[in-house]
Amino acid sequence: MTTAPTSASAPGSAPGPAHTDEPRWLNDEEQRVWRSYIEASTLLEDHLDRQLQRDAGMPHLYYSLLVKIAEAPQRRLRMTELAMLAKITRSRLSHAVARLEKNGWVRREECPSDKRGQFAVLTDEGFEVLRRHAPGHVNAVRQALLDRLTPEQQKSLGEIMEIVAEGLQPSEAGADLPWLR
């Protein structure tokens, strides 16, 4: 529940700033924005996932991992850095990379300076998979999101999402972030 309960279920509640022990309920406009965001982000991720499953035989997450590795110098990334870039747990990354290895798109290499560390390396076959399927994926992104927005809306959306992402990545020691789990 993100909206305020009815007055019958919340006696004595008054509009305005909430006490520290009371929730700050969403007003009608905030509720509309929140639900629109949830619906759109869920549908967008599903749309992109279905497109990549259909055309490339992989989920959106796997495609994103391949892109991140392809963009790295020498098409190789430390697994810990890849988990951070993908915003996923190390366990989930390990499972995904195992599947990508099975397909021959990625290989793991030991890190010479850290016996516990590993690199994910994009194979030539993996690079070819990206090259072949990138046009369809870009088309799906454009059709589902970017072409529906004006240039000004695109800029605003980018700025808003950067603010949200920045706020969700605390820098203090011990922060509970997926790639640290």
GROMACS .gro file of C-alpha atoms in nm:
model
  181
    1MET     CA    1   0.000   0.000   0.000
    2THR     CA    2   0.140   0.337  -0.096
    3THR     CA    3  -0.161   0.563  -0.052
    4ALA     CA    4  -0.306   0.681   0.274
    5PRO     CA    5  -0.566   0.454   0.429
    6THR     CA    6  -0.917   0.592   0.452
    7SER     CA    7  -0.996   0.810   0.750
    8ALA     CA    8  -1.198   0.526   0.896
    9SER     CA    9  -0.886   0.307   0.909
   10ALA     CA   10  -0.646   0.582   1.019
   11PRO     CA   11  -0.812   0.782   1.296
   12GLY     CA   12  -0.646   1.107   1.381
   13SER     CA   13  -0.435   1.119   1.063
   14ALA     CA   14  -0.405   1.466   0.917
   15PRO     CA   15  -0.262   1.590   0.590
   16GLY     CA   16   0.079   1.754   0.594
   17PRO     CA   17   0.423   1.644   0.712
   18ALA     CA   18   0.418   1.305   0.877
   19HIS     CA   19   0.581   1.229   1.209
   20THR     CA   20   0.894   1.018   1.186
   21ASP     CA   21   0.704   0.707   1.296
   22GLU     CA   22   0.423   0.757   1.044
   23PRO     CA   23   0.450   0.681   0.672
   24ARG     CA   24   0.449   0.969   0.424
   25TRP     CA   25   0.159   0.843   0.212
   26LEU     CA   26   0.157   0.924  -0.157
   27ASN     CA   27  -0.094   1.180  -0.270
   28ASP     CA   28  -0.307   1.108  -0.577
   29GLU     CA   29  -0.060   1.260  -0.825
   30GLU     CA   30   0.240   1.083  -0.667
   31GLN     CA   31   0.044   0.758  -0.675
   32ARG     CA   32  -0.032   0.810  -1.046
   33VAL     CA   33   0.336   0.877  -1.122
   34TRP     CA   34   0.454   0.578  -0.919
   35ARG     CA   35   0.208   0.333  -1.074
   36SER     CA   36   0.280   0.464  -1.425
   37TYR     CA   37   0.651   0.412  -1.366
   38ILE     CA   38   0.602   0.056  -1.235
   39GLU     CA   39   0.371  -0.038  -1.521
   40ALA     CA   40   0.593   0.114  -1.790
   41SER     CA   41   0.921  -0.026  -1.655
   42THR     CA   42   0.772  -0.374  -1.618
   43LEU     CA   43   0.625  -0.367  -1.969
   44LEU     CA   44   0.944  -0.224  -2.121
   45GLU     CA   45   1.167  -0.489  -1.964
   46ASP     CA   46   0.925  -0.761  -2.076
   47HIS     CA   47   0.914  -0.618  -2.431
   48LEU     CA   48   1.294  -0.609  -2.460
   49ASP     CA   49   1.329  -0.953  -2.303
   50ARG     CA   50   1.078  -1.108  -2.543
   51GLN     CA   51   1.243  -0.942  -2.845
   52LEU     CA   52   1.587  -1.075  -2.751
   53GLN     CA   53   1.457  -1.420  -2.661
   54ARG     CA   54   1.279  -1.442  -2.996
   55ASP     CA   55   1.559  -1.298  -3.210
   56ALA     CA   56   1.878  -1.394  -3.026
   57GLY     CA   57   1.776  -1.678  -2.794
   58MET     CA   58   1.884  -1.493  -2.480
   59PRO     CA   59   1.725  -1.277  -2.211
   60HIS     CA   60   1.785  -0.903  -2.194
   61LEU     CA   61   2.022  -0.948  -1.899
   62TYR     CA   62   2.256  -1.172  -2.102
   63TYR     CA   63   2.255  -0.927  -2.392
   64SER     CA   64   2.339  -0.643  -2.151
   65LEU     CA   65   2.629  -0.842  -2.007
   66LEU     CA   66   2.768  -0.908  -2.355
   67VAL     CA   67   2.743  -0.536  -2.437
   68LYS     CA   68   2.925  -0.435  -2.118
   69ILE     CA   69   3.208  -0.681  -2.188
   70ALA     CA   70   3.225  -0.573  -2.555
   71GLU     CA   71   3.267  -0.209  -2.450
   72ALA     CA   72   3.555  -0.289  -2.214
   73PRO     CA   73   3.918  -0.266  -2.320
   74GLN     CA   74   4.025  -0.589  -2.492
   75ARG     CA   75   3.664  -0.710  -2.450
   76ARG     CA   76   3.738  -0.829  -2.095
   77LEU     CA   77   3.608  -0.727  -1.753
   78ARG     CA   78   3.672  -0.841  -1.398
   79MET     CA   79   3.370  -1.035  -1.278
   80THR     CA   80   3.332  -0.801  -0.978
   81GLU     CA   81   3.328  -0.497  -1.207
   82LEU     CA   82   3.079  -0.665  -1.441
   83ALA     CA   83   2.847  -0.736  -1.145
   84MET     CA   84   2.870  -0.370  -1.044
   85LEU     CA   85   2.802  -0.243  -1.398
   86ALA     CA   86   2.508  -0.483  -1.438
   87LYS     CA   87   2.373  -0.401  -1.088
   88ILE     CA   88   2.329  -0.769  -1.003
   89THR     CA   89   2.453  -1.004  -0.734
   90ARG     CA   90   2.776  -1.193  -0.791
   91SER     CA   91   2.580  -1.518  -0.767
   92ARG     CA   92   2.337  -1.414  -1.040
   93LEU     CA   93   2.629  -1.297  -1.255
   94SER     CA   94   2.812  -1.627  -1.208
   95HIS     CA   95   2.504  -1.819  -1.322
   96ALA     CA   96   2.456  -1.591  -1.625
   97VAL     CA   97   2.822  -1.611  -1.728
   98ALA     CA   98   2.808  -1.992  -1.698
   99ARG     CA   99   2.520  -1.990  -1.949
  100LEU     CA  100   2.707  -1.751  -2.179
  101GLU     CA  101   3.014  -1.977  -2.157
  102LYS     CA  102   2.801  -2.279  -2.248
  103ASN     CA  103   2.691  -2.092  -2.562
  104GLY     CA  104   3.053  -2.013  -2.645
  105TRP     CA  105   2.995  -1.636  -2.621
  106VAL     CA  106   3.210  -1.570  -2.314
  107ARG     CA  107   3.503  -1.740  -2.147
  108ARG     CA  108   3.646  -1.691  -1.801
  109GLU     CA  109   4.012  -1.626  -1.743
  110GLU     CA  110   4.199  -1.625  -1.415
  111CYS     CA  111   4.332  -1.291  -1.293
  112PRO     CA  112   4.712  -1.309  -1.275
  113SER     CA  113   4.732  -1.046  -0.997
  114ASP     CA  114   4.453  -1.194  -0.779
  115LYS     CA  115   4.417  -1.570  -0.747
  116ARG     CA  116   4.050  -1.533  -0.646
  117GLY     CA  117   3.962  -1.293  -0.928
  118GLN     CA  118   3.837  -1.382  -1.273
  119PHE     CA  119   3.779  -1.199  -1.598
  120ALA     CA  120   3.482  -1.244  -1.829
  121VAL     CA  121   3.611  -1.228  -2.186
  122LEU     CA  122   3.389  -1.187  -2.491
  123THR     CA  123   3.471  -1.446  -2.756
  124ASP     CA  124   3.468  -1.372  -3.128
  125GLU     CA  125   3.148  -1.577  -3.149
  126GLY     CA  126   2.993  -1.365  -2.872
  127PHE     CA  127   3.095  -1.045  -3.050
  128GLU     CA  128   2.934  -1.177  -3.370
  129VAL     CA  129   2.611  -1.251  -3.181
  130LEU     CA  130   2.605  -0.890  -3.061
  131ARG     CA  131   2.682  -0.752  -3.407
  132ARG     CA  132   2.404  -0.961  -3.561
  133HIS     CA  133   2.137  -0.879  -3.301
  134ALA     CA  134   2.217  -0.518  -3.205
  135PRO     CA  135   2.010  -0.366  -3.490
  136GLY     CA  136   1.693  -0.549  -3.381
  137HIS     CA  137   1.749  -0.459  -3.018
  138VAL     CA  138   1.810  -0.091  -3.097
  139ASN     CA  139   1.493  -0.092  -3.306
  140ALA     CA  140   1.297  -0.240  -3.013
  141VAL     CA  141   1.435   0.027  -2.776
  142ARG     CA  142   1.348   0.304  -3.020
  143GLN     CA  143   0.999   0.170  -3.093
  144ALA     CA  144   0.912   0.104  -2.730
  145LEU     CA  145   1.063   0.412  -2.568
  146LEU     CA  146   1.266   0.675  -2.749
  147ASP     CA  147   1.044   0.731  -3.054
  148ARG     CA  148   0.747   0.792  -2.823
  149LEU     CA  149   0.921   1.088  -2.657
  150THR     CA  150   1.020   1.431  -2.779
  151PRO     CA  151   1.391   1.517  -2.759
  152GLU     CA  152   1.311   1.730  -2.453
  153GLN     CA  153   1.128   1.440  -2.285
  154GLN     CA  154   1.420   1.207  -2.363
  155LYS     CA  155   1.661   1.453  -2.200
  156SER     CA  156   1.435   1.491  -1.895
  157LEU     CA  157   1.390   1.116  -1.860
  158GLY     CA  158   1.767   1.066  -1.874
  159GLU     CA  159   1.827   1.332  -1.611
  160ILE     CA  160   1.555   1.191  -1.384
  161MET     CA  161   1.684   0.835  -1.409
  162GLU     CA  162   2.041   0.952  -1.335
  163ILE     CA  163   1.916   1.123  -1.017
  164VAL     CA  164   1.724   0.813  -0.910
  165ALA     CA  165   2.017   0.579  -0.982
  166GLU     CA  166   2.262   0.806  -0.801
  167GLY     CA  167   2.039   0.812  -0.493
  168LEU     CA  168   2.012   0.434  -0.487
  169GLN     CA  169   2.390   0.379  -0.491
  170PRO     CA  170   2.513   0.500  -0.153
  171SER     CA  171   2.888   0.535  -0.128
  172GLU     CA  172   2.930   0.465   0.245
  173ALA     CA  173   3.108   0.150   0.356
  174GLY     CA  174   2.880  -0.144   0.414
  175ALA     CA  175   2.610  -0.024   0.174
  176ASP     CA  176   2.371  -0.303   0.076
  177LEU     CA  177   2.422  -0.310  -0.300
  178PRO     CA  178   2.359  -0.616  -0.521
  179TRP     CA  179   2.715  -0.652  -0.650
  180LEU     CA  180   2.849  -0.652  -0.295
  181ARG     CA  181   2.635  -0.954  -0.201
   0.00000   0.00000   0.00000
